[in-house]
JSON list of C-alpha atoms and ligand atoms in Angstrom, two decimals:
[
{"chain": "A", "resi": 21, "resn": "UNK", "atom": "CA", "xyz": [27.52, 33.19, 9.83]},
{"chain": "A", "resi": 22, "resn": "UNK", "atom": "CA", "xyz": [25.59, 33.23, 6.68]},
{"chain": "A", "resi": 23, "resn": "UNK", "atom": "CA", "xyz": [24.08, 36.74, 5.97]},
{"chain": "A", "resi": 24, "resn": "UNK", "atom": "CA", "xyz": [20.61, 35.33, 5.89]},
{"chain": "A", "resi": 25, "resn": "UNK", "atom": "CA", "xyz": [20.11, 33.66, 9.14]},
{"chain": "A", "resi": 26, "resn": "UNK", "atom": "CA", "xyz": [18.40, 30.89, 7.83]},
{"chain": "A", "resi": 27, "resn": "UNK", "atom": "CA", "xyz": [20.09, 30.06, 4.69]},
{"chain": "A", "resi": 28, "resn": "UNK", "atom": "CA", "xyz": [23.05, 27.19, 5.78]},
{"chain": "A", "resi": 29, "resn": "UNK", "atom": "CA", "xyz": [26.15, 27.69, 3.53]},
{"chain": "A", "resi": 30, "resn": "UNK", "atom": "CA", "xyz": [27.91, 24.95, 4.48]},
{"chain": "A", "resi": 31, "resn": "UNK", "atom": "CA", "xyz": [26.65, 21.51, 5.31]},
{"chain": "A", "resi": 32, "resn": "UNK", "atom": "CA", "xyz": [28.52, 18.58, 6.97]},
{"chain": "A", "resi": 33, "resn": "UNK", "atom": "CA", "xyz": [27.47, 15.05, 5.98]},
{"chain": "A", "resi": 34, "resn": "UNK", "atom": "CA", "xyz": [28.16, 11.92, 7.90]},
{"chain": "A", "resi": 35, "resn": "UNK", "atom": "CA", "xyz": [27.70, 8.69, 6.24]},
{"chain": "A", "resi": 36, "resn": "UNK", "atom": "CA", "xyz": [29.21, 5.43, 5.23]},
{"chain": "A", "resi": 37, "resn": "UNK", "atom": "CA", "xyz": [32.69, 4.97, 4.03]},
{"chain": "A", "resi": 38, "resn": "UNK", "atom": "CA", "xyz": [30.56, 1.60, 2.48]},
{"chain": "A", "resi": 39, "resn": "UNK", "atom": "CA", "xyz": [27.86, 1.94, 0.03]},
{"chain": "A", "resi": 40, "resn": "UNK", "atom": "CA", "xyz": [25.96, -0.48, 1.72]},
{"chain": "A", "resi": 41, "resn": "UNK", "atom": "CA", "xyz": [23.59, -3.47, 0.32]},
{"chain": "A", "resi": 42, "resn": "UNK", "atom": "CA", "xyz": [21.78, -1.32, -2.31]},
{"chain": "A", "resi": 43, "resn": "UNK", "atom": "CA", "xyz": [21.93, 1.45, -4.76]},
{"chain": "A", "resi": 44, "resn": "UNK", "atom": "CA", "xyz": [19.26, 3.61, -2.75]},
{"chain": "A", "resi": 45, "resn": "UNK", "atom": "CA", "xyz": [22.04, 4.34, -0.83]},
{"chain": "A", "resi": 46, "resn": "UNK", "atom": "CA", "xyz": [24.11, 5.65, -3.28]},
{"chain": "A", "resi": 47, "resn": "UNK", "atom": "CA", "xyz": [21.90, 7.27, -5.04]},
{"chain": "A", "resi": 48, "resn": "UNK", "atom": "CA", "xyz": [20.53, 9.08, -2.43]},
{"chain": "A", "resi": 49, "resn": "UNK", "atom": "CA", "xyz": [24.18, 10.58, -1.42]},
{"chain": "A", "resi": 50, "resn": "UNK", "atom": "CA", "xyz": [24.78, 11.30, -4.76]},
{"chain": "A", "resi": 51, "resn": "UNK", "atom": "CA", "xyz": [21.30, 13.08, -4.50]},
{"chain": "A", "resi": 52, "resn": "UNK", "atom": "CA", "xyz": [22.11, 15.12, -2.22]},
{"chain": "A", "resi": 53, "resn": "UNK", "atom": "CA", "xyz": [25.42, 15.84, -3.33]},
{"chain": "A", "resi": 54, "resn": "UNK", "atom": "CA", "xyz": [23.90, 17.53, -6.24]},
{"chain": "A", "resi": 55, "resn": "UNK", "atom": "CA", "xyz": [21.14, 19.18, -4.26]},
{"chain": "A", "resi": 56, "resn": "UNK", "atom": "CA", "xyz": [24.07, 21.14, -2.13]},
{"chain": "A", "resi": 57, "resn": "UNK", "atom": "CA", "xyz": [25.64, 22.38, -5.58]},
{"chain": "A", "resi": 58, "resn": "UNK", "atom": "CA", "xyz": [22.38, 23.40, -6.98]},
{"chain": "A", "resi": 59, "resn": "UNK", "atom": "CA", "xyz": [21.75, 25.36, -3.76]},
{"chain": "A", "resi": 60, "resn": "UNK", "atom": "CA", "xyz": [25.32, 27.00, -3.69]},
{"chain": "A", "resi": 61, "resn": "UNK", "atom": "CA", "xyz": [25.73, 25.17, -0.25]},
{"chain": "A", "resi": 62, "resn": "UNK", "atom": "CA", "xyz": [28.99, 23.53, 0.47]},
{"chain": "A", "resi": 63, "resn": "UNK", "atom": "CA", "xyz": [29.71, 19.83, 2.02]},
{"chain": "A", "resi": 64, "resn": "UNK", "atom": "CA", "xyz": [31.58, 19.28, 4.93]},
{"chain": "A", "resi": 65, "resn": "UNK", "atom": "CA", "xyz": [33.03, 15.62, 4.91]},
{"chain": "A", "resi": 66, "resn": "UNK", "atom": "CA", "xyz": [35.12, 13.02, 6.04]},
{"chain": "A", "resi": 67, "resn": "UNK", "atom": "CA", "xyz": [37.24, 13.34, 3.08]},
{"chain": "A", "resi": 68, "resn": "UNK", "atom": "CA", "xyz": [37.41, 9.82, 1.80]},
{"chain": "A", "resi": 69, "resn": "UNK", "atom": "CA", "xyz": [36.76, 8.90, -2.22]},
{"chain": "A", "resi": 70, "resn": "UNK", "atom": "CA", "xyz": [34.83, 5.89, -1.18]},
{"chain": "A", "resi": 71, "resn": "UNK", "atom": "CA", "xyz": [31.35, 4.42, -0.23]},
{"chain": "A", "resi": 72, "resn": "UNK", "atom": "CA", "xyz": [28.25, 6.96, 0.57]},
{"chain": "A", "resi": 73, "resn": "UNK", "atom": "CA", "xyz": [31.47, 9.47, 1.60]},
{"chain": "A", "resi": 74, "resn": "UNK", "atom": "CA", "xyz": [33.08, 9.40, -1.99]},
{"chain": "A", "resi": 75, "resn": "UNK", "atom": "CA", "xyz": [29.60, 9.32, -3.77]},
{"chain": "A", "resi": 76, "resn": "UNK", "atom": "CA", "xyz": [28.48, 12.82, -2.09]},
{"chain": "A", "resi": 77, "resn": "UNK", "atom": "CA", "xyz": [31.60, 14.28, -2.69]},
{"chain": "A", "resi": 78, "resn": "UNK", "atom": "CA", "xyz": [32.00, 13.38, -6.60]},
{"chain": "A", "resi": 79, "resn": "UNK", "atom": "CA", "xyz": [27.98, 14.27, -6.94]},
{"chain": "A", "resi": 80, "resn": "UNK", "atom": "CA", "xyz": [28.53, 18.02, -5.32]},
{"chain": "A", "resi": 81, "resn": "UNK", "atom": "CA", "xyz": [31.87, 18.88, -7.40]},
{"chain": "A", "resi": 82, "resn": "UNK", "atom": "CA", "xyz": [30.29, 17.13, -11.27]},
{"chain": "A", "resi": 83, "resn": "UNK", "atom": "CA", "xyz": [27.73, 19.66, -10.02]},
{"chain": "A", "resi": 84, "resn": "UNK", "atom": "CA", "xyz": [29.70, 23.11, -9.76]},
{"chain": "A", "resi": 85, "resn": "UNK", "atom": "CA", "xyz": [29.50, 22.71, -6.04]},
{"chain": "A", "resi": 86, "resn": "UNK", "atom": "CA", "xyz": [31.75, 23.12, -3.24]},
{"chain": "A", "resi": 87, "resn": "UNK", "atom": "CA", "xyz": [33.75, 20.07, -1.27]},
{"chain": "A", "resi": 88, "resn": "UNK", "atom": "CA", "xyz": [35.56, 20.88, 1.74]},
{"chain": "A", "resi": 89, "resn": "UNK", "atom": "CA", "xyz": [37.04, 17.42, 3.05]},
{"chain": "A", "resi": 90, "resn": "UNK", "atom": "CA", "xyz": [38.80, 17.33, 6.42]},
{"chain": "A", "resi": 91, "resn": "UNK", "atom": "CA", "xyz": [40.67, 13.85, 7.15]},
{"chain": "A", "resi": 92, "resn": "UNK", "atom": "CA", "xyz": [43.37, 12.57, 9.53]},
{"chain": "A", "resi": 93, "resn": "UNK", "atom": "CA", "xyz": [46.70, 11.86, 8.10]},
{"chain": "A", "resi": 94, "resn": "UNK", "atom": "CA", "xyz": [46.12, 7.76, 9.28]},
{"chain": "A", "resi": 95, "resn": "UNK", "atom": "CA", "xyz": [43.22, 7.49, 7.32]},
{"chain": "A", "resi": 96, "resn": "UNK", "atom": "CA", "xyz": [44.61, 8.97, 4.04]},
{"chain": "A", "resi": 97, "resn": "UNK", "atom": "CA", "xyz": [45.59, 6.17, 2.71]},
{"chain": "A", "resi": 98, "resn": "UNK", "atom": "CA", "xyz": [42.34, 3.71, 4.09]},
{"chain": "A", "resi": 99, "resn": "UNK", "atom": "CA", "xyz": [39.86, 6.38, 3.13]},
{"chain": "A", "resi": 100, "resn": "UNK", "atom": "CA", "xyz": [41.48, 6.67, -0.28]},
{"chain": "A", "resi": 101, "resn": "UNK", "atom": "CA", "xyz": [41.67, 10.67, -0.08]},
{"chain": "A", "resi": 102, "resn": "UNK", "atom": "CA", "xyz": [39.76, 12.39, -2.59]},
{"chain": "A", "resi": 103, "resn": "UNK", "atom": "CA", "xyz": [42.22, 14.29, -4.43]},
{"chain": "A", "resi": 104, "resn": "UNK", "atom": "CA", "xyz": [39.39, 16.26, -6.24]},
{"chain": "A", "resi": 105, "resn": "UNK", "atom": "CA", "xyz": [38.12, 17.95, -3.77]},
{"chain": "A", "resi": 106, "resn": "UNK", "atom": "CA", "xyz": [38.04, 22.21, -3.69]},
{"chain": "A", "resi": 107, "resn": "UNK", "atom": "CA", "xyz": [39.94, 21.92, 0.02]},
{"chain": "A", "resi": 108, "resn": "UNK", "atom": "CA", "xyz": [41.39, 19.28, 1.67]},
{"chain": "A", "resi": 109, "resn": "UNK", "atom": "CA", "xyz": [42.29, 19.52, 5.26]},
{"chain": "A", "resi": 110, "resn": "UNK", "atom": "CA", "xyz": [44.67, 16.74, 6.79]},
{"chain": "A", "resi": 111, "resn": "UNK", "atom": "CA", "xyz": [44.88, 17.60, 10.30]},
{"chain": "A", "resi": 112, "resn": "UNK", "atom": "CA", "xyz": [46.59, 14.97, 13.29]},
{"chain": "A", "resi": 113, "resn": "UNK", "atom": "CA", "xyz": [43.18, 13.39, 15.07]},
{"chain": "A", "resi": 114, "resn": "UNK", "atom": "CA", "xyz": [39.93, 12.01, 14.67]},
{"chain": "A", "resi": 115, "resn": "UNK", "atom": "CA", "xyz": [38.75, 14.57, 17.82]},
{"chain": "A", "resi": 116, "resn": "UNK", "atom": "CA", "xyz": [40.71, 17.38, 15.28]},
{"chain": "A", "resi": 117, "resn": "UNK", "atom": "CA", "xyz": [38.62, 16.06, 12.24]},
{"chain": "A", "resi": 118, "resn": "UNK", "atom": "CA", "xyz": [35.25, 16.48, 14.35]},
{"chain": "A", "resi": 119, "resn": "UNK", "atom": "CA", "xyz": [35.70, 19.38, 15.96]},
{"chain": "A", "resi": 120, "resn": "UNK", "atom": "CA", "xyz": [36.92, 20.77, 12.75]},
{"chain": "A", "resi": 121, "resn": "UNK", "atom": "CA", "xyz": [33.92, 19.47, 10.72]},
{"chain": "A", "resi": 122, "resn": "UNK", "atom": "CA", "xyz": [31.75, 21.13, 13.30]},
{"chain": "A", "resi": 123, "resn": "UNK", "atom": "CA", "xyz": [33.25, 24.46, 13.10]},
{"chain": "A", "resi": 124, "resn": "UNK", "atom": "CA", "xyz": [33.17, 24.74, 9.56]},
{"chain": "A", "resi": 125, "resn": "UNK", "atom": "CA", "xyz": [29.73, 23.85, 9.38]},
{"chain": "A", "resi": 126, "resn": "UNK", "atom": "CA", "xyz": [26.18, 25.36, 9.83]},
{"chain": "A", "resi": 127, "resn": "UNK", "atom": "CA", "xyz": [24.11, 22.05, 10.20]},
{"chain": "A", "resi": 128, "resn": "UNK", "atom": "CA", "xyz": [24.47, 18.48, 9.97]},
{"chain": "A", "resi": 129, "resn": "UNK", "atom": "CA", "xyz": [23.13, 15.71, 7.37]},
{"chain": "A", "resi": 130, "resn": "UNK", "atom": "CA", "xyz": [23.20, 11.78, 8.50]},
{"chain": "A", "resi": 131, "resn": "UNK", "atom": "CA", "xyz": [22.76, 9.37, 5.67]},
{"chain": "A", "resi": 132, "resn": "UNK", "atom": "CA", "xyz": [23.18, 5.51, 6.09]},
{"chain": "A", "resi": 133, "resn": "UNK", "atom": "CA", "xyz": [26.55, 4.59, 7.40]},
{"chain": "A", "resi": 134, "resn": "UNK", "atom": "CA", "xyz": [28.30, 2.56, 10.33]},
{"chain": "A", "resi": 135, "resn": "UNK", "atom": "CA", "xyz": [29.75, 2.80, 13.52]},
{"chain": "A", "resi": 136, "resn": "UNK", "atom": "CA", "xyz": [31.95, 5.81, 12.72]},
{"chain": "A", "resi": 137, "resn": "UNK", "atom": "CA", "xyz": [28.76, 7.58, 11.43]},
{"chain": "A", "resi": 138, "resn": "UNK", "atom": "CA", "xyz": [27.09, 6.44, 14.52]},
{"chain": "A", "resi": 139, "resn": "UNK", "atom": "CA", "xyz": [29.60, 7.63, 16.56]},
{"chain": "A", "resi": 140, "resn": "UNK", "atom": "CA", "xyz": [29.61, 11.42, 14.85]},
{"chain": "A", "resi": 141, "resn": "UNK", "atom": "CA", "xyz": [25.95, 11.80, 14.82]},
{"chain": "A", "resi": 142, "resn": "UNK", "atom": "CA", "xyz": [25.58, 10.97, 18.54]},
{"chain": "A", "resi": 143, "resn": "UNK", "atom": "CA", "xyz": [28.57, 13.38, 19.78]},
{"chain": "A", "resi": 144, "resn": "UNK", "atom": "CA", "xyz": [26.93, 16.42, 17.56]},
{"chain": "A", "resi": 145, "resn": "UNK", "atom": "CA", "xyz": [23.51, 15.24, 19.61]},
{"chain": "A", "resi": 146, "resn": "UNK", "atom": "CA", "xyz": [25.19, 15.16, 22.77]},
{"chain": "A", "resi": 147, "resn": "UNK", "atom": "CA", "xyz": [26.94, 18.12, 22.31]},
{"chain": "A", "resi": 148, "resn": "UNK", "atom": "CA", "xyz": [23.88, 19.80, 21.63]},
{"chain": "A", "resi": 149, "resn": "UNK", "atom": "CA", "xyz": [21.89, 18.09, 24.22]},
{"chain": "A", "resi": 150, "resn": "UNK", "atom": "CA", "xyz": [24.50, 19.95, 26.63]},
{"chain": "A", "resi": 151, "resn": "UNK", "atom": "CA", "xyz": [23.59, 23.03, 25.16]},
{"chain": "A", "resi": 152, "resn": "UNK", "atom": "CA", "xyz": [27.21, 23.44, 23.46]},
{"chain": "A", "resi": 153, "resn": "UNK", "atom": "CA", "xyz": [25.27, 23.80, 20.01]},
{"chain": "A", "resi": 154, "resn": "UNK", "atom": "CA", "xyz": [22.26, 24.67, 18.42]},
{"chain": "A", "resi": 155, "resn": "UNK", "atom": "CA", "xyz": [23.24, 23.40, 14.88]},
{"chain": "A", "resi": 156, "resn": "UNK", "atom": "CA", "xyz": [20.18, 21.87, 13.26]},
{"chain": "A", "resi": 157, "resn": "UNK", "atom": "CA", "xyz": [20.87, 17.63, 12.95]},
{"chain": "A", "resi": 158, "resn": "UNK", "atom": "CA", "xyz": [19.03, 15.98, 10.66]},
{"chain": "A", "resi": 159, "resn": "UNK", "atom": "CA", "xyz": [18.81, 12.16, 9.82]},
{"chain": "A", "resi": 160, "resn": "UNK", "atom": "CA", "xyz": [18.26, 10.94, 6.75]},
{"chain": "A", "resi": 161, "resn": "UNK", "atom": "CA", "xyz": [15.87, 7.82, 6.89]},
{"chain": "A", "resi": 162, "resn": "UNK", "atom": "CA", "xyz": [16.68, 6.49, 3.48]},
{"chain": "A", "resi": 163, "resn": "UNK", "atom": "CA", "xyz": [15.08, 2.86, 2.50]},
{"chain": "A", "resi": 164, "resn": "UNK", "atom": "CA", "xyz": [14.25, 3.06, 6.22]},
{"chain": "A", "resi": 165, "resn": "UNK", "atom": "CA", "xyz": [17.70, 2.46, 7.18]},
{"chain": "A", "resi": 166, "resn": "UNK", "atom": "CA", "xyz": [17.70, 3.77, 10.51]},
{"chain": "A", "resi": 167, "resn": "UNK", "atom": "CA", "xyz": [14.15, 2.95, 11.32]},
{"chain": "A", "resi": 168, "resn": "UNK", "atom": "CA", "xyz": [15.45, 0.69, 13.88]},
{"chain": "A", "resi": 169, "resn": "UNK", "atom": "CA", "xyz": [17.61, 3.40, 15.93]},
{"chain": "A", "resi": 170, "resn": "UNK", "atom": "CA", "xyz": [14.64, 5.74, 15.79]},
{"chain": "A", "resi": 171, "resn": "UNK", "atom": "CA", "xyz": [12.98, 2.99, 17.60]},
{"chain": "A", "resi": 172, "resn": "UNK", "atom": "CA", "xyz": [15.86, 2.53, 20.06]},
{"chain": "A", "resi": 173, "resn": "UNK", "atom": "CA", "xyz": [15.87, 6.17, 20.84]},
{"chain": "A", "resi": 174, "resn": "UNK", "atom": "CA", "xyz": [11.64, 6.04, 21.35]},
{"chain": "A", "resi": 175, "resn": "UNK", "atom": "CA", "xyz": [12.34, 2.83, 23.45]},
{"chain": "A", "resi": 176, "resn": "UNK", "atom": "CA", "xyz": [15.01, 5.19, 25.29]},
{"chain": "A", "resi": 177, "resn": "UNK", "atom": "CA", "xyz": [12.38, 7.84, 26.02]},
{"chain": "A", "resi": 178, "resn": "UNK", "atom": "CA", "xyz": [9.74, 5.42, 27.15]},
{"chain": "A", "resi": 179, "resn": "UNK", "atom": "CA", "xyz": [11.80, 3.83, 29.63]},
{"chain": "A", "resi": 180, "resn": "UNK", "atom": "CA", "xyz": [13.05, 7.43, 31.25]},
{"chain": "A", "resi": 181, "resn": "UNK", "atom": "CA", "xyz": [16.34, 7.49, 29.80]},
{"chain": "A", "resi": 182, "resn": "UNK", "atom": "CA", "xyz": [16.23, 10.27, 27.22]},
{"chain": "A", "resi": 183, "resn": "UNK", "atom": "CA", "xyz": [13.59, 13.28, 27.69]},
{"chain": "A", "resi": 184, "resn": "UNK", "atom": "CA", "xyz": [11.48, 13.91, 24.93]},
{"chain": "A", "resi": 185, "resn": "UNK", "atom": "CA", "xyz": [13.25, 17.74, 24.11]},
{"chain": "A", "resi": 186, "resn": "UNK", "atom": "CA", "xyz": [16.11, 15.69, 23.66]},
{"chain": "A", "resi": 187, "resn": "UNK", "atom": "CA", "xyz": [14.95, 13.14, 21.43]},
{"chain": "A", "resi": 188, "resn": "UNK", "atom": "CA", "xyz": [13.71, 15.84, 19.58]},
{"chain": "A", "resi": 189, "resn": "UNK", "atom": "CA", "xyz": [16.93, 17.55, 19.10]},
{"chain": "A", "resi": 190, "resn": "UNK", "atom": "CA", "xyz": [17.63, 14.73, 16.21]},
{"chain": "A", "resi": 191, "resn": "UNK", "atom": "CA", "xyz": [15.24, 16.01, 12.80]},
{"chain": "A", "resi": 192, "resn": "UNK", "atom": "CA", "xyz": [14.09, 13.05, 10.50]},
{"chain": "A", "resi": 193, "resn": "UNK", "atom": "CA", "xyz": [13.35, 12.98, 7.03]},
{"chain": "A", "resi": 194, "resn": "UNK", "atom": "CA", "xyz": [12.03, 10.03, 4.87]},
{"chain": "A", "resi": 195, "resn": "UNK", "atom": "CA", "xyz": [13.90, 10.79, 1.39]},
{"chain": "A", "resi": 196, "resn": "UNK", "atom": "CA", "xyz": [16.71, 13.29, 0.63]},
{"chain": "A", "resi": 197, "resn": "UNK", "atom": "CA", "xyz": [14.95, 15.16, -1.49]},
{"chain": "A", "resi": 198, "resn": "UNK", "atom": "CA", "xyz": [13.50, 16.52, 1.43]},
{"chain": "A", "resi": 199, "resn": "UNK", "atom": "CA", "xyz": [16.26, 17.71, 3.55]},
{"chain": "A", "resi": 200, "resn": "UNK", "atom": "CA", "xyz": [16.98, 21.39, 2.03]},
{"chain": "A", "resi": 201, "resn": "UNK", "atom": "CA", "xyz": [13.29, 21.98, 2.79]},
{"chain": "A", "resi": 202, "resn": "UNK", "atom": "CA", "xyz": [13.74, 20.62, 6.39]},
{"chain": "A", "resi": 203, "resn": "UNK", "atom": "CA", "xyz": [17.03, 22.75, 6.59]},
{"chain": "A", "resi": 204, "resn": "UNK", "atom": "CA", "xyz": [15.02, 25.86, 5.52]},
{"chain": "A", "resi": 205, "resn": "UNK", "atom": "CA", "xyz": [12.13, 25.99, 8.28]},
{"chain": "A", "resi": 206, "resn": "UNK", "atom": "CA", "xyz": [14.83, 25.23, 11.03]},
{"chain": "A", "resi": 207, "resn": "UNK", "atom": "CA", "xyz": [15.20, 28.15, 13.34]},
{"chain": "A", "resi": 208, "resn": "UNK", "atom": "CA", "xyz": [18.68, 29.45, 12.94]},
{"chain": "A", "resi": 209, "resn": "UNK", "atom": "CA", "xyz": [21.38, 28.60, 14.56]},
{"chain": "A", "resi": 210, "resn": "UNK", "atom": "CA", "xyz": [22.80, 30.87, 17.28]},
{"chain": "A", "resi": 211, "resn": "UNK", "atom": "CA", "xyz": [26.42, 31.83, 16.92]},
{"chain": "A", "resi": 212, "resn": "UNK", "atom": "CA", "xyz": [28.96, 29.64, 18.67]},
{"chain": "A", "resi": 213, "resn": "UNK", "atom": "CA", "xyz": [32.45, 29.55, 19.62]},
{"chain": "A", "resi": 214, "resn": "UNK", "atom": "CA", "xyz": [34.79, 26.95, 18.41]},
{"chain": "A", "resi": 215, "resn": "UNK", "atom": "CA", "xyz": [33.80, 23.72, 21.34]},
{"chain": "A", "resi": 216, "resn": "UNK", "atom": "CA", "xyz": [37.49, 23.66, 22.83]},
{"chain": "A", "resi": 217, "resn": "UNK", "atom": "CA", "xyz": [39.21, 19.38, 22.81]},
{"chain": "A", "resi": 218, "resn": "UNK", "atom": "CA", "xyz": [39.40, 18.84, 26.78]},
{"chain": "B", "resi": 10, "resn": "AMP", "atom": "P1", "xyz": [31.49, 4.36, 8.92]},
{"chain": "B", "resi": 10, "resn": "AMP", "atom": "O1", "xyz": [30.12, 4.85, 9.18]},
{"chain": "B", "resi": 10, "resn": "AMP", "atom": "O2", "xyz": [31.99, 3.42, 10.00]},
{"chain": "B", "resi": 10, "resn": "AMP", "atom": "O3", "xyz": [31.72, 3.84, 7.55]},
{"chain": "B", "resi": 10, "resn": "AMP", "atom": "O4", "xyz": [32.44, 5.63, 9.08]},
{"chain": "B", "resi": 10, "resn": "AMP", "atom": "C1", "xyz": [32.11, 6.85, 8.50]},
{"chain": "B", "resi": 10, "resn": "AMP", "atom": "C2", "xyz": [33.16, 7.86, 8.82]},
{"chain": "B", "resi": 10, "resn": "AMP", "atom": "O5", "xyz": [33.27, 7.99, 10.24]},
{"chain": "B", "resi": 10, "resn": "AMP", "atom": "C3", "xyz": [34.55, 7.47, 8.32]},
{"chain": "B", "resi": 10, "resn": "AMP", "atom": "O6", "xyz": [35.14, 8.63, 7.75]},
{"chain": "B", "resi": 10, "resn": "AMP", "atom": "C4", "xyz": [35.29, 7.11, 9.58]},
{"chain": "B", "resi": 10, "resn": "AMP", "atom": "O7", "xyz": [36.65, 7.46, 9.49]},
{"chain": "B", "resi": 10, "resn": "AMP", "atom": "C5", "xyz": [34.63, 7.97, 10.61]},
{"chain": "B", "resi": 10, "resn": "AMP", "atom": "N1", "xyz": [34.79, 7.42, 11.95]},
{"chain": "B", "resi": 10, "resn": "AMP", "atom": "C6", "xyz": [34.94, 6.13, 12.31]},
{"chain": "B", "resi": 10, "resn": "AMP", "atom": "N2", "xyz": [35.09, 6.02, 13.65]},
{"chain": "B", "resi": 10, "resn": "AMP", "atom": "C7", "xyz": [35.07, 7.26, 14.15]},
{"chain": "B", "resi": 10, "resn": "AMP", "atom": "C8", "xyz": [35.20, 7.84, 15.45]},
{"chain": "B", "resi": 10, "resn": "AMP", "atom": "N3", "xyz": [35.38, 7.09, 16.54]},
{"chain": "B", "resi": 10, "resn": "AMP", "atom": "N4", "xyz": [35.14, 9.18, 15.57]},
{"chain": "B", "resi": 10, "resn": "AMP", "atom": "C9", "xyz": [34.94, 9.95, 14.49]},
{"chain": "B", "resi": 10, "resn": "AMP", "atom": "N5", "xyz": [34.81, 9.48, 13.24]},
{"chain": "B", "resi": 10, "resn": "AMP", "atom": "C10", "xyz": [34.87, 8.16, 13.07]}
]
């Protein structure tokens, strides 16, 4: 844990291993890249050298920050593994690469991505929603990219599926530049033990 309770040390970022339709989107990782070296906070990733996932990376290290990238041995070579990085961790699984993402981290940042993006935002959610977690999540609404899930998940709370404390478990913030800020008035995190693979 970080000595100050509420400062996050290390931040893990899920986003696109695409860049998307427009430069917004990578400029805003490579935003936020720099933001985490400016702040002495170090970024958690996926590893890869390419899309939104390569542009954080390359943005925190031209800044003096810290990378730690954690990616399965199959997707070395389709990720293009960023050989730059301060760490690299090649471990056996996509469940190792998650659960070791979350373990090494203090919070979580979503910026635009895809399925696999999807897929790690909603299992940090869910894992919190089960009270495994109390690692702050925050979504990145860039461009209004994911305008359209935050509507899904309000449609999924109107219709009784999803209780409002849940739904509220997932932060949002409109540009990057105003995620560190978000991160700061978060309560803190309590400690937790490593969530064991079933
Ligand atoms: P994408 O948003 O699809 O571009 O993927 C972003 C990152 O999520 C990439 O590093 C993918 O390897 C990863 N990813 C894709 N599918 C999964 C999955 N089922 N579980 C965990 N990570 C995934």
């Amino acid at each position: 844990m970080p000595s100050d309770p509420r400062r996050i040390s290390a931040l893990c970022v899920y986003c696109g291993s695409n860049a998307g339709d427009d430069r917004v989107f990578v400029e805003a990782a490579a935003t936020l890249g720099r933001d985490a070296a400016e702040r002495g906070v170090r970024i958690v990733y996926g590893g890869g050298s390419i899309g939104l996932m390569g542009a954080v990376a390359d943005a925190a290290l031209a800044g003096g920050g810290e990378v730690h990238g954690i990616i399965p041995n199959h997707l070395a070579r389709r990720e293009i593994q960023n050989t730059e990085v301060t760490r690299m961790e090649v471990v056996e699984s996509m469940h190792h690469r998650k659960m070791r993402m979350f373990d090494e981290s203090d919070a979580f940042a979503i910026l635009p991505g895809g399925l696999g993006t999807l897929d790690e935002t909603f299992e940090m959610l869910t894992w919190r929603q089960l009270g495994l977690h109390d690692k702050p999540v925050v979504l990145v609404n860039v461009a209004d990219y994911w305008t359209p899930l935050l509507e899904a998940i309000g449609q999924m709370v109107r219709r009784g599926f999803v209780r409002p404390k849940h739904a509220g478990l997932l932060s949002v913030v409109g540009r990057v530049e105003d995620l560190f800020p978000a991160l700061e008035l978060t309560p803190p995190p309590r400690p937790t033990d490593s969530i064991r693979l079933a």
